[in-house]
Short mmCIF file of C-alpha atoms and ligand atoms in Angstrom, two decimals:
data_model
loop_
_atom_site.label_atom_id
_atom_site.label_comp_id
_atom_site.label_asym_id
_atom_site.label_seq_id
_atom_site.Cartn_x
_atom_site.Cartn_y
_atom_site.Cartn_z
CA MET D 1 -101.50 139.01 70.18
CA SER D 2 -103.06 135.81 69.79
CA ASP D 3 -105.58 135.09 67.09
CA SER D 4 -108.53 135.27 69.38
CA THR D 5 -108.16 138.97 69.66
CA LYS D 6 -108.80 139.36 65.95
CA ASP D 7 -112.58 138.84 66.31
CA ASN D 8 -112.65 141.57 69.13
CA ALA D 9 -113.84 144.99 68.46
CA PRO D 10 -111.27 147.57 67.76
CA SER D 11 -111.47 149.24 71.34
CA ARG D 12 -110.49 145.75 72.82
CA ARG D 13 -107.51 145.54 70.51
CA GLN D 14 -106.48 148.87 71.54
CA PHE D 15 -107.13 148.00 75.15
CA LEU D 16 -104.53 145.18 75.05
CA THR D 17 -101.80 146.85 73.05
CA GLY D 18 -102.26 150.47 73.88
CA VAL D 19 -99.26 151.05 76.09
CA ALA D 20 -96.69 149.40 73.93
CA ALA D 21 -97.35 152.00 71.22
CA ALA D 22 -97.53 155.23 73.42
CA GLY D 23 -96.32 157.00 76.58
CA ALA D 24 -98.39 157.40 79.72
CA GLY D 25 -101.12 159.95 79.21
CA ALA D 26 -101.82 159.38 75.61
CA VAL D 27 -102.74 155.70 76.40
CA ALA D 28 -106.10 153.89 75.96
CA ALA D 29 -106.15 151.93 78.96
CA GLY D 30 -104.34 150.54 81.88
CA ALA D 31 -103.19 147.10 80.79
CA SER D 32 -99.68 147.41 79.31
CA ARG D 33 -97.13 145.53 77.31
CA ALA D 34 -93.87 146.42 79.04
CA ALA D 35 -91.43 148.38 76.93
CA THR D 36 -88.68 148.18 79.33
CA PRO D 37 -87.96 145.41 82.00
CA ASP D 38 -90.18 145.94 84.95
CA PRO D 39 -88.22 145.30 88.28
CA LEU D 40 -91.51 144.20 89.86
CA ILE D 41 -91.37 141.21 87.60
CA THR D 42 -87.58 140.73 86.92
CA GLU D 43 -86.36 141.09 90.40
CA VAL D 44 -86.90 138.97 93.40
CA GLN D 45 -88.95 141.09 95.57
CA PRO D 46 -88.94 141.15 99.55
CA TRP D 47 -92.22 139.58 99.79
CA ALA D 48 -90.93 136.60 97.99
CA SER D 49 -87.55 136.34 99.90
CA ALA D 50 -88.85 135.74 103.35
CA THR D 51 -91.85 134.05 104.80
CA GLY D 52 -94.94 135.86 105.74
CA GLU D 53 -97.00 136.17 108.95
CA GLY D 54 -98.11 133.02 110.54
CA VAL D 55 -101.95 132.11 111.10
CA ASP D 56 -103.35 133.57 114.10
CA ALA D 57 -101.23 136.75 113.75
CA THR D 58 -104.51 138.58 113.74
CA PRO D 59 -107.04 136.26 115.38
CA TYR D 60 -109.90 138.58 114.01
CA GLY D 61 -108.63 140.36 110.82
CA LEU D 62 -108.53 143.92 109.91
CA PRO D 63 -108.26 145.52 106.54
CA ILE D 64 -104.79 145.70 105.27
CA ARG D 65 -103.04 148.91 106.35
CA PHE D 66 -102.79 150.16 102.78
CA GLU D 67 -106.56 150.63 102.77
CA GLY D 68 -106.77 152.84 105.78
CA ASP D 69 -108.45 155.51 103.74
CA VAL D 70 -111.48 153.33 103.55
CA ARG D 71 -113.16 154.35 106.68
CA ARG D 72 -116.22 156.00 108.35
CA ARG D 73 -115.85 159.84 108.38
CA ASN D 74 -117.59 162.35 110.53
CA VAL D 75 -118.49 165.94 109.58
CA GLU D 76 -117.51 168.02 112.72
CA TRP D 77 -119.65 170.99 112.16
CA LEU D 78 -122.96 169.01 111.66
CA THR D 79 -123.50 168.30 115.32
CA ALA D 80 -122.34 169.84 118.80
CA ASP D 81 -120.70 166.46 119.81
CA THR D 82 -120.11 162.86 118.61
CA ILE D 83 -122.68 161.45 121.14
CA SER D 84 -125.81 162.47 119.37
CA SER D 85 -124.32 162.44 115.80
CA ILE D 86 -123.55 160.65 112.57
CA ASN D 87 -120.76 159.42 110.43
CA PHE D 88 -120.76 158.22 106.79
CA THR D 89 -120.03 155.03 105.04
CA PRO D 90 -117.27 155.27 102.52
CA ILE D 91 -119.37 154.36 99.62
CA HIS D 92 -116.99 156.07 97.21
CA ALA D 93 -114.49 153.37 98.07
CA LEU D 94 -116.58 150.10 98.25
CA ASP D 95 -117.89 147.91 95.45
CA GLY D 96 -120.51 145.26 95.37
CA THR D 97 -123.46 145.75 97.71
CA ILE D 98 -122.54 144.33 101.21
CA THR D 99 -121.39 146.82 103.69
CA PRO D 100 -118.74 145.61 106.04
CA GLN D 101 -119.91 146.46 109.48
CA GLY D 102 -116.58 148.05 110.37
CA CYS D 103 -117.23 150.93 107.91
CA ALA D 104 -121.00 151.04 108.03
CA PHE D 105 -122.29 154.54 109.15
CA GLU D 106 -123.38 155.03 112.64
CA ARG D 107 -126.21 157.24 114.03
CA HIS D 108 -126.64 157.49 117.77
CA HIS D 109 -128.85 159.81 119.81
CA SER D 110 -127.10 159.21 123.10
CA GLY D 111 -124.02 157.14 122.13
CA ALA D 112 -123.35 153.55 121.41
CA ILE D 113 -123.99 151.38 124.38
CA GLU D 114 -122.40 148.13 125.60
CA LEU D 115 -125.07 145.54 126.49
CA ARG D 116 -124.00 141.97 127.35
CA LYS D 117 -126.10 139.13 126.03
CA GLN D 118 -126.52 137.98 129.57
CA ASP D 119 -128.14 141.42 130.54
CA TYR D 120 -130.19 141.33 127.48
CA ARG D 121 -134.07 141.29 127.92
CA LEU D 122 -136.76 141.91 125.10
CA MET D 123 -140.22 142.64 126.64
CA ILE D 124 -143.42 142.41 124.57
CA ASN D 125 -146.44 144.06 126.51
CA GLY D 126 -149.62 146.14 125.91
CA LEU D 127 -152.46 144.71 123.97
CA VAL D 128 -151.14 140.98 123.85
CA ASP D 129 -152.65 137.98 125.39
CA THR D 130 -149.53 137.05 127.39
CA PRO D 131 -146.86 139.76 128.02
CA LEU D 132 -143.52 138.11 127.78
CA VAL D 133 -139.87 138.73 128.26
CA PHE D 134 -137.23 137.23 126.13
CA THR D 135 -133.63 136.54 126.89
CA TYR D 136 -131.04 136.33 124.21
CA ALA D 137 -131.09 132.68 124.47
CA ASP D 138 -134.76 132.45 124.07
CA LEU D 139 -134.66 134.39 120.81
CA GLU D 140 -132.09 131.75 119.42
CA ARG D 141 -134.69 129.17 119.69
CA PHE D 142 -137.11 130.51 117.30
CA PRO D 143 -137.08 129.89 113.48
CA ARG D 144 -134.51 131.98 111.84
CA ILE D 145 -134.66 134.23 108.58
CA ASN D 146 -131.64 135.49 106.48
CA ARG D 147 -132.23 138.49 104.29
CA THR D 148 -130.25 141.43 103.02
CA PHE D 149 -131.68 144.92 103.27
CA PHE D 150 -130.46 148.44 102.98
CA LEU D 151 -130.81 150.85 106.03
CA GLU D 152 -130.94 154.49 104.92
CA CYS D 153 -131.28 157.39 107.45
CA ALA D 154 -134.16 159.56 106.44
CA ALA D 155 -131.50 162.60 106.81
CA ASN D 156 -129.17 161.04 104.06
CA THR D 157 -128.51 163.73 101.47
CA GLY D 158 -130.49 166.10 103.75
CA MET D 159 -127.80 168.89 103.63
CA GLU D 160 -128.11 169.05 99.85
CA TRP D 161 -131.70 170.56 99.88
CA ALA D 162 -130.80 174.31 99.25
CA GLY D 163 -127.59 173.57 96.86
CA ALA D 164 -124.61 171.37 96.54
CA GLN D 165 -123.02 171.20 99.80
CA LEU D 166 -120.75 168.48 100.78
CA ASN D 167 -118.08 167.48 98.54
CA GLY D 168 -118.03 163.57 98.32
CA ALA D 169 -120.45 160.58 97.85
CA GLN D 170 -119.50 159.56 101.32
CA PHE D 171 -121.01 162.69 102.93
CA THR D 172 -123.72 163.26 100.57
CA HIS D 173 -125.08 159.72 100.34
CA GLY D 174 -123.16 157.73 102.97
CA MET D 175 -125.90 157.52 105.70
CA ILE D 176 -126.68 154.12 104.13
CA HIS D 177 -125.49 150.45 104.55
CA ASN D 178 -126.57 147.16 103.29
CA MET D 179 -126.15 143.80 105.41
CA GLU D 180 -127.31 140.45 105.38
CA TYR D 181 -129.48 140.07 108.72
CA THR D 182 -130.17 136.92 110.63
CA GLY D 183 -132.98 137.06 112.98
CA VAL D 184 -136.39 136.10 114.01
CA SER D 185 -139.59 137.48 112.28
CA LEU D 186 -141.15 140.04 114.58
CA ARG D 187 -144.44 138.31 113.52
CA THR D 188 -143.27 135.17 115.18
CA LEU D 189 -142.65 136.91 118.38
CA LEU D 190 -145.70 138.78 118.36
CA GLU D 191 -147.81 135.64 117.81
CA GLU D 192 -145.97 134.13 120.63
CA ALA D 193 -147.50 136.83 122.86
CA GLY D 194 -150.69 136.26 121.31
CA LEU D 195 -152.82 138.99 119.53
CA ASP D 196 -156.30 138.09 120.26
CA ALA D 197 -156.30 140.64 122.83
CA ALA D 198 -155.53 143.53 120.33
CA GLY D 199 -158.85 142.54 118.49
CA ASP D 200 -159.08 144.03 114.98
CA LEU D 201 -155.44 144.40 113.86
CA LYS D 202 -155.97 146.81 111.05
CA ASP D 203 -155.62 149.99 113.26
CA LYS D 204 -153.10 148.59 115.84
CA TRP D 205 -149.63 149.80 116.27
CA VAL D 206 -146.42 148.59 117.98
CA TYR D 207 -144.18 150.97 119.88
CA VAL D 208 -140.55 149.93 119.79
CA GLU D 209 -137.78 151.28 121.90
CA GLY D 210 -134.22 150.56 122.64
CA ALA D 211 -132.12 150.17 125.90
CA ASP D 212 -130.10 153.37 125.31
CA ALA D 213 -130.63 156.75 127.18
CA SER D 214 -132.40 158.13 124.20
CA SER D 215 -134.62 155.00 123.81
CA ASN D 216 -135.22 156.28 120.17
CA GLY D 217 -138.96 155.04 120.45
CA ARG D 218 -141.04 154.78 117.26
CA SER D 219 -144.56 153.54 116.20
CA ILE D 220 -145.04 151.11 113.49
CA PRO D 221 -148.39 150.29 112.03
CA MET D 222 -149.20 146.54 112.94
CA GLU D 223 -149.48 145.78 109.11
CA LYS D 224 -145.77 146.54 108.71
CA ALA D 225 -144.81 144.79 111.99
CA LEU D 226 -146.49 141.58 110.90
CA ASP D 227 -145.18 141.81 107.34
CA ASP D 228 -141.33 141.73 107.01
CA CYS D 229 -139.84 143.20 110.18
CA LEU D 230 -136.98 141.17 111.77
CA VAL D 231 -135.54 141.05 115.34
CA ALA D 232 -131.98 140.46 114.22
CA PHE D 233 -128.76 139.55 116.04
CA LYS D 234 -126.49 138.89 113.19
CA ALA D 235 -125.26 141.16 110.26
CA ASN D 236 -123.20 139.74 107.54
CA GLY D 237 -122.82 136.42 109.46
CA GLU D 238 -121.27 137.84 112.54
CA ALA D 239 -122.72 139.34 115.81
CA LEU D 240 -124.08 142.80 115.41
CA ARG D 241 -121.25 145.33 116.26
CA LYS D 242 -121.92 147.38 119.23
CA GLU D 243 -122.54 150.55 117.21
CA HIS D 244 -125.25 148.69 115.11
CA GLY D 245 -127.35 147.72 118.18
CA TYR D 246 -125.49 144.55 119.77
CA PRO D 247 -127.05 142.17 120.68
CA VAL D 248 -130.26 142.73 119.02
CA ARG D 249 -131.70 145.29 116.73
CA LEU D 250 -134.86 145.73 114.84
CA VAL D 251 -134.96 145.50 110.98
CA VAL D 252 -137.67 147.51 109.19
CA PRO D 253 -137.10 146.78 105.51
CA GLY D 254 -137.44 149.90 103.20
CA TRP D 255 -138.48 152.13 105.85
CA GLU D 256 -136.48 155.04 107.43
CA GLY D 257 -133.31 154.20 109.49
CA ASN D 258 -134.70 155.76 112.51
CA MET D 259 -137.29 153.08 112.95
CA TRP D 260 -134.47 150.34 113.03
CA VAL D 261 -134.27 150.49 116.77
CA LYS D 262 -130.92 149.32 118.15
CA TRP D 263 -130.41 147.57 121.47
CA LEU D 264 -134.17 146.73 121.21
CA ARG D 265 -135.68 146.38 124.59
CA ARG D 266 -139.49 146.65 124.39
CA ILE D 267 -142.14 146.14 121.85
CA GLU D 268 -145.72 147.44 122.95
CA VAL D 269 -148.83 146.64 121.17
CA THR D 270 -150.97 149.77 121.20
CA ASP D 271 -154.28 150.98 119.80
CA GLN D 272 -152.64 154.33 118.56
CA PRO D 273 -149.30 155.78 117.70
CA VAL D 274 -147.45 157.09 120.59
CA GLN D 275 -146.51 160.27 118.89
CA SER D 276 -142.99 160.29 120.24
CA ARG D 277 -140.29 162.90 119.85
CA GLU D 278 -138.73 160.91 116.89
CA GLU D 279 -142.02 160.95 115.07
CA THR D 280 -143.27 164.49 115.63
CA SER D 281 -140.59 167.02 116.14
CA LYS D 282 -138.09 165.01 114.30
CA TYR D 283 -138.35 162.72 111.00
CA THR D 284 -141.24 164.74 109.73
CA ASP D 285 -141.13 166.90 106.58
CA THR D 286 -142.02 170.52 106.65
CA LEU D 287 -143.66 171.70 103.32
CA ALA D 288 -143.51 175.14 101.58
CA ASN D 289 -146.86 176.11 103.37
CA GLY D 290 -145.35 175.40 106.82
CA VAL D 291 -147.42 172.24 107.32
CA SER D 292 -145.40 169.24 108.36
CA ARG D 293 -146.15 165.81 106.85
CA LYS D 294 -145.60 162.94 109.08
CA TRP D 295 -145.53 159.11 108.84
CA THR D 296 -143.26 159.18 105.75
CA TRP D 297 -141.79 156.02 106.46
CA VAL D 298 -140.72 154.49 103.10
CA MET D 299 -137.53 155.41 101.49
CA ASP D 300 -138.14 156.31 97.84
CA ALA D 301 -136.02 155.13 94.96
CA LYS D 302 -132.59 156.74 94.78
CA SER D 303 -129.34 156.18 93.43
CA VAL D 304 -125.77 157.80 93.25
CA VAL D 305 -122.65 157.60 91.06
CA THR D 306 -119.98 156.40 93.67
CA SER D 307 -117.10 156.48 91.17
CA PRO D 308 -115.99 158.63 89.64
CA SER D 309 -116.92 161.23 92.38
CA PRO D 310 -115.08 163.93 94.43
CA GLN D 311 -113.23 161.43 96.60
CA SER D 312 -112.67 158.85 93.58
CA PRO D 313 -111.30 160.98 90.89
CA ILE D 314 -110.44 159.52 87.34
CA LYS D 315 -106.64 159.13 87.49
CA HIS D 316 -105.99 157.33 84.15
CA GLY D 317 -106.85 159.87 81.51
CA LYS D 318 -109.24 159.29 78.49
CA GLY D 319 -110.30 155.89 77.25
CA PRO D 320 -111.93 152.97 79.03
CA LEU D 321 -113.78 154.16 82.14
CA VAL D 322 -115.90 152.27 84.48
CA ILE D 323 -118.69 154.39 86.03
CA THR D 324 -120.31 152.76 88.89
CA GLY D 325 -122.75 153.47 91.76
CA LEU D 326 -125.56 152.29 93.88
CA ALA D 327 -129.37 152.25 93.54
CA TRP D 328 -132.13 151.34 96.12
CA SER D 329 -135.70 151.69 96.88
CA GLY D 330 -137.95 151.05 99.83
CA ARG D 331 -140.74 150.06 97.75
CA GLY D 332 -139.31 147.05 95.97
CA ALA D 333 -136.62 146.04 93.55
CA ILE D 334 -134.47 148.34 91.28
CA THR D 335 -135.39 147.63 87.75
CA ARG D 336 -133.25 150.04 85.85
CA VAL D 337 -130.65 152.58 86.36
CA ASP D 338 -129.68 155.30 83.70
CA VAL D 339 -126.61 157.24 83.64
CA SER D 340 -126.18 160.77 82.21
CA LYS D 341 -122.79 162.45 81.33
CA ASP D 342 -124.40 165.69 80.30
CA GLY D 343 -126.47 166.78 83.32
CA GLY D 344 -129.60 164.87 82.18
CA LYS D 345 -130.01 165.93 78.58
CA THR D 346 -129.09 162.28 77.43
CA TRP D 347 -129.27 158.96 79.22
CA GLU D 348 -127.47 155.57 78.79
CA THR D 349 -128.91 152.51 80.57
CA ALA D 350 -126.56 151.07 82.90
CA ARG D 351 -125.90 147.36 83.57
CA LEU D 352 -127.13 146.09 86.83
CA ALA D 353 -124.49 143.82 88.49
CA GLN D 354 -127.19 141.44 89.60
CA PRO D 355 -130.90 141.66 89.28
CA GLY D 356 -132.44 144.08 91.77
CA GLN D 357 -133.36 142.71 94.99
CA ALA D 358 -136.31 144.19 96.99
CA MET D 359 -135.21 146.84 99.59
CA ALA D 360 -131.55 145.96 99.06
CA LEU D 361 -128.67 147.92 97.45
CA THR D 362 -128.10 147.28 93.62
CA ARG D 363 -124.82 147.83 91.97
CA PHE D 364 -124.72 149.39 88.61
CA TYR D 365 -122.10 149.78 86.08
CA LEU D 366 -121.59 151.83 82.88
CA ASP D 367 -118.57 150.62 81.05
CA THR D 368 -117.71 153.54 78.81
CA GLU D 369 -115.10 155.41 76.89
CA TRP D 370 -114.00 158.72 78.37
CA THR D 371 -113.30 161.30 75.82
CA GLY D 372 -111.23 163.37 78.38
CA GLU D 373 -114.00 166.18 78.23
CA GLU D 374 -115.90 167.26 81.23
CA MET D 375 -119.02 165.42 82.34
CA LEU D 376 -121.94 166.32 84.41
CA LEU D 377 -122.50 162.92 85.79
CA GLN D 378 -125.76 161.70 87.11
CA SER D 379 -127.72 158.62 87.79
CA ARG D 380 -131.52 157.88 87.80
CA ALA D 381 -133.12 154.89 89.43
CA MET D 382 -136.33 153.17 88.65
CA ASP D 383 -138.07 150.63 90.70
CA GLU D 384 -140.47 147.87 90.06
CA THR D 385 -143.50 150.10 90.88
CA GLY D 386 -142.51 152.15 87.87
CA TYR D 387 -141.41 155.09 90.09
CA VAL D 388 -138.41 157.23 88.62
CA GLN D 389 -135.95 159.12 90.79
CA PRO D 390 -136.90 162.80 90.69
CA THR D 391 -134.63 165.76 89.49
CA LYS D 392 -133.90 168.33 92.27
CA ALA D 393 -136.40 170.79 90.73
CA GLU D 394 -139.31 168.09 90.65
CA LEU D 395 -138.55 167.26 94.20
CA ARG D 396 -138.76 170.90 95.22
CA GLU D 397 -141.93 171.48 93.41
CA VAL D 398 -143.70 168.90 95.63
CA ARG D 399 -141.67 169.40 98.91
CA GLY D 400 -140.50 173.00 98.92
CA MET D 401 -137.24 174.05 100.57
CA ASN D 402 -137.99 173.46 104.24
CA SER D 403 -137.14 169.88 104.26
CA ILE D 404 -134.45 167.94 105.74
CA TYR D 405 -135.47 164.31 105.48
CA HIS D 406 -136.23 162.24 102.42
CA ASN D 407 -134.16 163.93 99.81
CA ASN D 408 -133.94 161.34 97.02
CA CYS D 409 -133.24 163.69 94.13
CA ILE D 410 -130.77 163.10 91.26
CA GLN D 411 -127.12 163.89 92.23
CA THR D 412 -124.67 165.63 89.90
CA TRP D 413 -120.89 165.33 89.91
CA TRP D 414 -119.08 167.69 87.63
CA VAL D 415 -115.98 165.66 86.46
CA LYS D 416 -113.29 168.09 84.95
CA PRO D 417 -110.95 167.25 82.13
CA ASN D 418 -108.16 166.54 84.69
CA GLY D 419 -110.34 163.74 86.07
CA GLU D 420 -111.08 165.53 89.43
CA ALA D 421 -114.88 165.74 90.41
CA GLU D 422 -117.02 168.28 92.25
CA ASN D 423 -120.39 168.20 93.81
CA VAL D 424 -122.53 170.54 91.81
CA GLU D 425 -126.30 171.34 91.37
CA VAL D 426 -128.15 170.76 88.16
CA SER D 427 -131.64 171.27 88.93
N1 MTE R 501 -131.83 152.71 120.36
C1 MTE R 501 -131.47 153.50 119.05
N2 MTE R 501 -131.81 152.99 117.92
C2 MTE R 501 -131.59 153.76 116.85
C3 MTE R 501 -130.81 155.07 116.99
C4 MTE R 501 -130.54 155.45 118.25
O1 MTE R 501 -129.93 156.47 118.51
N3 MTE R 501 -130.83 154.63 119.52
N4 MTE R 501 -130.69 155.79 115.85
C5 MTE R 501 -131.52 155.45 114.86
C6 MTE R 501 -131.22 156.15 113.56
S1 MTE R 501 -131.73 157.70 113.29
C7 MTE R 501 -130.76 155.56 112.47
S2 MTE R 501 -130.36 156.21 110.92
C8 MTE R 501 -130.19 153.98 112.66
C9 MTE R 501 -128.75 153.87 112.32
O2 MTE R 501 -128.35 152.76 112.45
P1 MTE R 501 -126.83 152.49 112.45
O3 MTE R 501 -126.14 153.22 113.46
O4 MTE R 501 -126.43 150.91 112.68
O5 MTE R 501 -126.15 152.91 111.09
O6 MTE R 501 -130.48 153.53 113.95
C10 MTE R 501 -131.66 154.03 114.62
N5 MTE R 501 -131.92 153.29 115.55
MO1 MO R 502 -131.52 158.41 111.09
#
């Protein structure tokens, strides 16, 4: 080894020289000094003996075929058909924070529709000075905003209320994605129509609906509509995919995914909420006493370890281990994430890959040494309001057992000595 390693900690020296000293299994880490000649290094390989594919072989690229496992997945028994259904983002296999559109979860109430830009119309009516209809080309002429936000379906983790249910972070926490949106501020469009006719804006609402058969109508308080909502037409730099609302969707930062209306066609300024199906019979939370609370729009702070996890077991034995996951809060930036290996008895503070960004996913890492013993792995997020992600028991105390939506409790993975992980409940 070079002299520079002398100053490093013992674990680092072991990391670099480990494999030369011992056979597989008893090794400290993955980096190895080959004991025998490695044909992958010493032999000329096929990929170096012939030319590769020319440019334009794939005019719009897809992931390389070896990554075919990184894909959305449906849970068939959850819904009667795939038209009104949900699938899940493979968060166990992604890293960083941006979700590629191609594997970002989908939730449709009446299927994903195909709507051409030429056929697109956005109406603003109701209590406005001048009712307006925008074409897609009209929207492109207003000043634009670029911001990254997470969208979490209120039902994310909803199957876990009664006990550990689905075996994988993709299924327990995969109704979430995080994209950089480009669009026009909703405020800009509302002001274009003029809000004098609405009078005092404090108690006013906007009712937003989509062009699909379900319309997915929701009422949004005017204060939020004028604050940070976007009428978006690009995600991660490219046009919205059909399944995410092409050509235009509403972005409602930090609030439940159901309000992010896709294929957005109408915004009505009203003096009261519409009390639509989506905000009365659905997307309300029934408490222990049978009373349902509504207008629970904000997604509270939450986190999950994405690896190791049931779909991402530890394959390398004991030694250096990267524990990683995602944290987010609809109330602002994530300020801290703690990780526990013993079901919440003791905690270590994880490293945030970047400072938390308000209402966007934050990636965390805990670079650790695994003893090879079993772990009850948990993560606990804190946001800038001082809010701490609750345990399952704490959440149930407030919410009872009748809820589906807004389950933001601490998740536990039981990591076994063989590296496999299972969804378990530690409440
Ligand atoms: N028009 C319309 N908008 C919609 C929906 C829908 O079915 N139709 N589903 C809602 C729900 S419940 C969620 S969680 C998000 C899902 O967005 P995604 O499919 O881009 O992940 O869109 C919301 N907006
Ligand atoms: Mo949703």
